[in-house]
Amino acid sequence: DFVLRGSWGSGKSHVIKEIATSLQAKDRNVYIIAFKNKQAVKFEGGMTVHTFCKRMRTGKIQLPATVIWDEAFECTMFVHAQMVQFRLIPELSWIFVGDELQEDTMEPELLQDEDQPGAWLAAGDLEIFELNRQLELDLPEIFDARRGIRPTQGHLTNIGVF
């Protein structure tokens, strides 16, 4: 299991899409869920937590699978308690995505690098390397500002430090 946190505008939705695409390219089952429908429909095939529960109970979710739960920290404890039965299934791995505690700023933490089209700069640490390790993916890793190493140009998840 993995937790991906970042503030508003930090690029979590882009990372969710990259993770899902990479896992699906390896013929893995991926389900993106969210408590509110307006969050779930942002993703192709996304569904609400309630729809996911119904499909689990009726055997319509193919296992093994990875479940990416967007805005998981906005849900009530009651919703999380309902999900415990599914969290205990060993064939399901989970990625919980949500916002960090918000400060008074609404400045996005993910910005497009004006000097390198297709590259992105991030103030926060999205720990892409850990996603790569745990899920056996090959997403571009964080830019090492100390050594001047940049990820390959042209990917949405080219992430750096500004």
mmCIF file of C-alpha atoms in Angstrom:
data_model
loop_
_atom_site.group_PDB
_atom_site.id
_atom_site.type_symbol
_atom_site.label_atom_id
_atom_site.label_comp_id
_atom_site.label_asym_id
_atom_site.label_seq_id
_atom_site.Cartn_x
_atom_site.Cartn_y
_atom_site.Cartn_z
ATOM 1 C CA ASP A 1 0.000 0.000 0.000
ATOM 2 C CA PHE A 2 1.082 3.532 -0.682
ATOM 3 C CA VAL A 3 -0.017 7.066 0.234
ATOM 4 C CA LEU A 4 0.375 9.949 -2.218
ATOM 5 C CA ARG A 5 -0.211 13.360 -0.677
ATOM 6 C CA GLY A 6 0.175 16.819 -2.054
ATOM 7 C CA SER A 7 -1.530 20.166 -1.860
ATOM 8 C CA TRP A 8 -3.922 21.634 -4.391
ATOM 9 C CA GLY A 9 -2.317 21.849 -7.818
ATOM 10 C CA SER A 10 0.632 19.597 -6.974
ATOM 11 C CA GLY A 11 -0.098 17.178 -9.843
ATOM 12 C CA LYS A 12 -1.673 14.261 -8.006
ATOM 13 C CA SER A 13 -4.246 13.674 -10.765
ATOM 14 C CA HIS A 14 -1.481 13.520 -13.377
ATOM 15 C CA VAL A 15 0.423 11.013 -11.259
ATOM 16 C CA ILE A 16 -2.738 8.916 -10.768
ATOM 17 C CA LYS A 17 -3.259 8.758 -14.524
ATOM 18 C CA GLU A 18 0.407 7.831 -15.124
ATOM 19 C CA ILE A 19 0.289 5.079 -12.493
ATOM 20 C CA ALA A 20 -2.959 3.648 -13.882
ATOM 21 C CA THR A 21 -1.677 3.742 -17.471
ATOM 22 C CA SER A 22 1.619 2.109 -16.511
ATOM 23 C CA LEU A 23 -0.066 -0.674 -14.548
ATOM 24 C CA GLN A 24 -2.637 -1.307 -17.281
ATOM 25 C CA ALA A 25 0.179 -1.538 -19.841
ATOM 26 C CA LYS A 26 1.459 -4.458 -17.753
ATOM 27 C CA ASP A 27 -1.990 -6.125 -17.948
ATOM 28 C CA ARG A 28 -2.822 -5.322 -14.330
ATOM 29 C CA ASN A 29 -6.338 -4.517 -13.165
ATOM 30 C CA VAL A 30 -6.631 -0.937 -11.908
ATOM 31 C CA TYR A 31 -9.666 0.724 -10.348
ATOM 32 C CA ILE A 32 -9.760 4.445 -9.543
ATOM 33 C CA ILE A 33 -12.320 5.344 -6.916
ATOM 34 C CA ALA A 34 -13.417 8.502 -5.116
ATOM 35 C CA PHE A 35 -16.131 9.305 -2.605
ATOM 36 C CA LYS A 36 -17.753 11.997 -4.738
ATOM 37 C CA ASN A 37 -18.843 11.340 -8.306
ATOM 38 C CA LYS A 38 -17.372 14.650 -9.529
ATOM 39 C CA GLN A 39 -13.933 13.398 -8.444
ATOM 40 C CA ALA A 40 -14.410 9.880 -9.823
ATOM 41 C CA VAL A 41 -15.432 11.002 -13.320
ATOM 42 C CA LYS A 42 -12.133 12.878 -13.759
ATOM 43 C CA PHE A 43 -10.596 9.498 -14.576
ATOM 44 C CA GLU A 44 -11.482 7.090 -17.367
ATOM 45 C CA GLY A 45 -13.316 4.195 -15.733
ATOM 46 C CA GLY A 46 -13.400 6.003 -12.373
ATOM 47 C CA MET A 47 -16.180 5.102 -9.957
ATOM 48 C CA THR A 48 -17.491 6.116 -6.571
ATOM 49 C CA VAL A 49 -16.562 4.222 -3.422
ATOM 50 C CA HIS A 50 -20.179 3.024 -3.223
ATOM 51 C CA THR A 51 -20.095 1.629 -6.773
ATOM 52 C CA PHE A 52 -16.796 -0.096 -6.010
ATOM 53 C CA CYS A 53 -18.306 -1.718 -2.890
ATOM 54 C CA LYS A 54 -21.336 -2.921 -4.855
ATOM 55 C CA ARG A 55 -19.127 -4.375 -7.597
ATOM 56 C CA MET A 56 -16.905 -6.090 -5.027
ATOM 57 C CA ARG A 57 -19.928 -7.693 -3.378
ATOM 58 C CA THR A 58 -21.274 -8.914 -6.737
ATOM 59 C CA GLY A 59 -17.899 -10.219 -7.967
ATOM 60 C CA LYS A 60 -17.521 -7.687 -10.789
ATOM 61 C CA ILE A 61 -14.067 -6.503 -9.675
ATOM 62 C CA GLN A 62 -11.315 -8.639 -11.187
ATOM 63 C CA LEU A 63 -8.567 -9.687 -8.799
ATOM 64 C CA PRO A 64 -5.695 -9.189 -8.308
ATOM 65 C CA ALA A 65 -5.987 -5.437 -8.671
ATOM 66 C CA THR A 66 -4.655 -2.082 -7.587
ATOM 67 C CA VAL A 67 -7.200 0.372 -6.209
ATOM 68 C CA ILE A 68 -6.310 4.060 -6.405
ATOM 69 C CA TRP A 69 -8.525 5.956 -3.952
ATOM 70 C CA ASP A 70 -8.535 9.660 -4.863
ATOM 71 C CA GLU A 71 -9.332 12.166 -2.120
ATOM 72 C CA ALA A 72 -9.385 9.312 0.393
ATOM 73 C CA PHE A 73 -8.798 11.673 3.304
ATOM 74 C CA GLU A 74 -12.034 13.586 2.622
ATOM 75 C CA CYS A 75 -14.137 10.542 3.523
ATOM 76 C CA THR A 76 -15.732 10.062 6.900
ATOM 77 C CA MET A 77 -14.610 7.365 9.309
ATOM 78 C CA PHE A 78 -17.868 5.539 8.520
ATOM 79 C CA VAL A 79 -16.846 5.210 4.848
ATOM 80 C CA HIS A 80 -13.374 3.985 5.803
ATOM 81 C CA ALA A 81 -14.921 1.470 8.203
ATOM 82 C CA GLN A 82 -17.088 0.108 5.370
ATOM 83 C CA MET A 83 -13.954 -0.380 3.269
ATOM 84 C CA VAL A 84 -12.047 -2.408 5.886
ATOM 85 C CA GLN A 85 -13.494 -5.694 4.605
ATOM 86 C CA PHE A 86 -11.956 -4.996 1.198
ATOM 87 C CA ARG A 87 -8.689 -3.623 2.583
ATOM 88 C CA LEU A 88 -8.067 -7.034 4.136
ATOM 89 C CA ILE A 89 -8.187 -8.869 0.788
ATOM 90 C CA PRO A 90 -4.563 -9.765 -0.046
ATOM 91 C CA GLU A 91 -5.176 -9.606 -3.818
ATOM 92 C CA LEU A 92 -5.947 -5.885 -3.584
ATOM 93 C CA SER A 93 -3.171 -3.322 -3.286
ATOM 94 C CA TRP A 94 -4.113 0.231 -2.418
ATOM 95 C CA ILE A 95 -2.857 3.706 -3.233
ATOM 96 C CA PHE A 96 -4.466 6.415 -1.109
ATOM 97 C CA VAL A 97 -4.354 9.898 -2.610
ATOM 98 C CA GLY A 98 -5.265 13.132 -0.897
ATOM 99 C CA ASP A 99 -4.444 16.654 0.073
ATOM 100 C CA GLU A 100 -1.932 17.680 2.664
ATOM 101 C CA LEU A 101 -3.120 20.015 5.367
ATOM 102 C CA GLN A 102 -3.696 23.293 3.571
ATOM 103 C CA GLU A 103 -1.896 26.434 4.555
ATOM 104 C CA ASP A 104 -3.132 29.906 3.682
ATOM 105 C CA THR A 105 -1.638 29.649 0.183
ATOM 106 C CA MET A 106 -3.365 28.268 -2.883
ATOM 107 C CA GLU A 107 -0.231 28.467 -5.055
ATOM 108 C CA PRO A 108 0.168 25.264 -7.093
ATOM 109 C CA GLU A 109 3.200 23.111 -6.324
ATOM 110 C CA LEU A 110 3.461 21.713 -9.854
ATOM 111 C CA LEU A 111 4.478 24.196 -12.539
ATOM 112 C CA GLN A 112 5.457 23.735 -16.153
ATOM 113 C CA ASP A 113 9.175 24.399 -16.771
ATOM 114 C CA GLU A 114 9.264 27.346 -19.209
ATOM 115 C CA ASP A 115 12.853 26.504 -20.233
ATOM 116 C CA GLN A 116 12.076 22.872 -21.056
ATOM 117 C CA PRO A 117 8.715 22.222 -22.782
ATOM 118 C CA GLY A 118 7.030 19.067 -21.518
ATOM 119 C CA ALA A 119 8.923 19.108 -18.202
ATOM 120 C CA TRP A 120 7.346 19.950 -14.869
ATOM 121 C CA LEU A 121 8.725 21.443 -11.664
ATOM 122 C CA ALA A 122 7.463 20.427 -8.228
ATOM 123 C CA ALA A 123 8.016 22.066 -4.874
ATOM 124 C CA GLY A 124 6.818 19.000 -3.002
ATOM 125 C CA ASP A 125 8.348 15.526 -2.903
ATOM 126 C CA LEU A 126 5.948 13.161 -4.676
ATOM 127 C CA GLU A 127 8.254 10.183 -4.104
ATOM 128 C CA ILE A 128 7.992 8.830 -7.616
ATOM 129 C CA PHE A 129 10.951 6.549 -6.928
ATOM 130 C CA GLU A 130 8.932 4.740 -4.249
ATOM 131 C CA LEU A 131 6.030 4.219 -6.638
ATOM 132 C CA ASN A 132 8.484 2.808 -9.174
ATOM 133 C CA ARG A 133 9.952 0.440 -6.593
ATOM 134 C CA GLN A 134 6.726 -0.842 -5.068
ATOM 135 C CA LEU A 135 4.709 -1.124 -8.284
ATOM 136 C CA GLU A 136 7.585 -2.033 -10.611
ATOM 137 C CA LEU A 137 6.937 1.008 -12.807
ATOM 138 C CA ASP A 138 9.267 3.251 -14.748
ATOM 139 C CA LEU A 139 7.884 6.742 -14.117
ATOM 140 C CA PRO A 140 10.492 9.537 -14.420
ATOM 141 C CA GLU A 141 12.012 10.242 -11.025
ATOM 142 C CA ILE A 142 12.460 13.526 -9.201
ATOM 143 C CA PHE A 143 14.910 16.052 -10.623
ATOM 144 C CA ASP A 144 18.145 16.165 -8.626
ATOM 145 C CA ALA A 145 18.829 19.901 -8.356
ATOM 146 C CA ARG A 146 22.178 19.351 -6.643
ATOM 147 C CA ARG A 147 23.585 17.342 -9.566
ATOM 148 C CA GLY A 148 21.691 19.123 -12.355
ATOM 149 C CA ILE A 149 20.092 15.903 -13.619
ATOM 150 C CA ARG A 150 16.785 16.292 -15.426
ATOM 151 C CA PRO A 151 14.375 13.510 -16.369
ATOM 152 C CA THR A 152 13.652 12.768 -20.012
ATOM 153 C CA GLN A 153 11.822 15.607 -21.720
ATOM 154 C CA GLY A 154 8.214 15.213 -22.841
ATOM 155 C CA HIS A 155 6.442 13.366 -20.028
ATOM 156 C CA LEU A 156 3.723 14.852 -17.838
ATOM 157 C CA THR A 157 5.409 13.402 -14.791
ATOM 158 C CA ASN A 158 8.811 14.975 -15.426
ATOM 159 C CA ILE A 159 9.056 16.317 -11.920
ATOM 160 C CA GLY A 160 11.708 18.657 -10.591
ATOM 161 C CA VAL A 161 12.457 20.855 -7.645
ATOM 162 C CA PHE A 162 12.175 24.622 -7.806
#
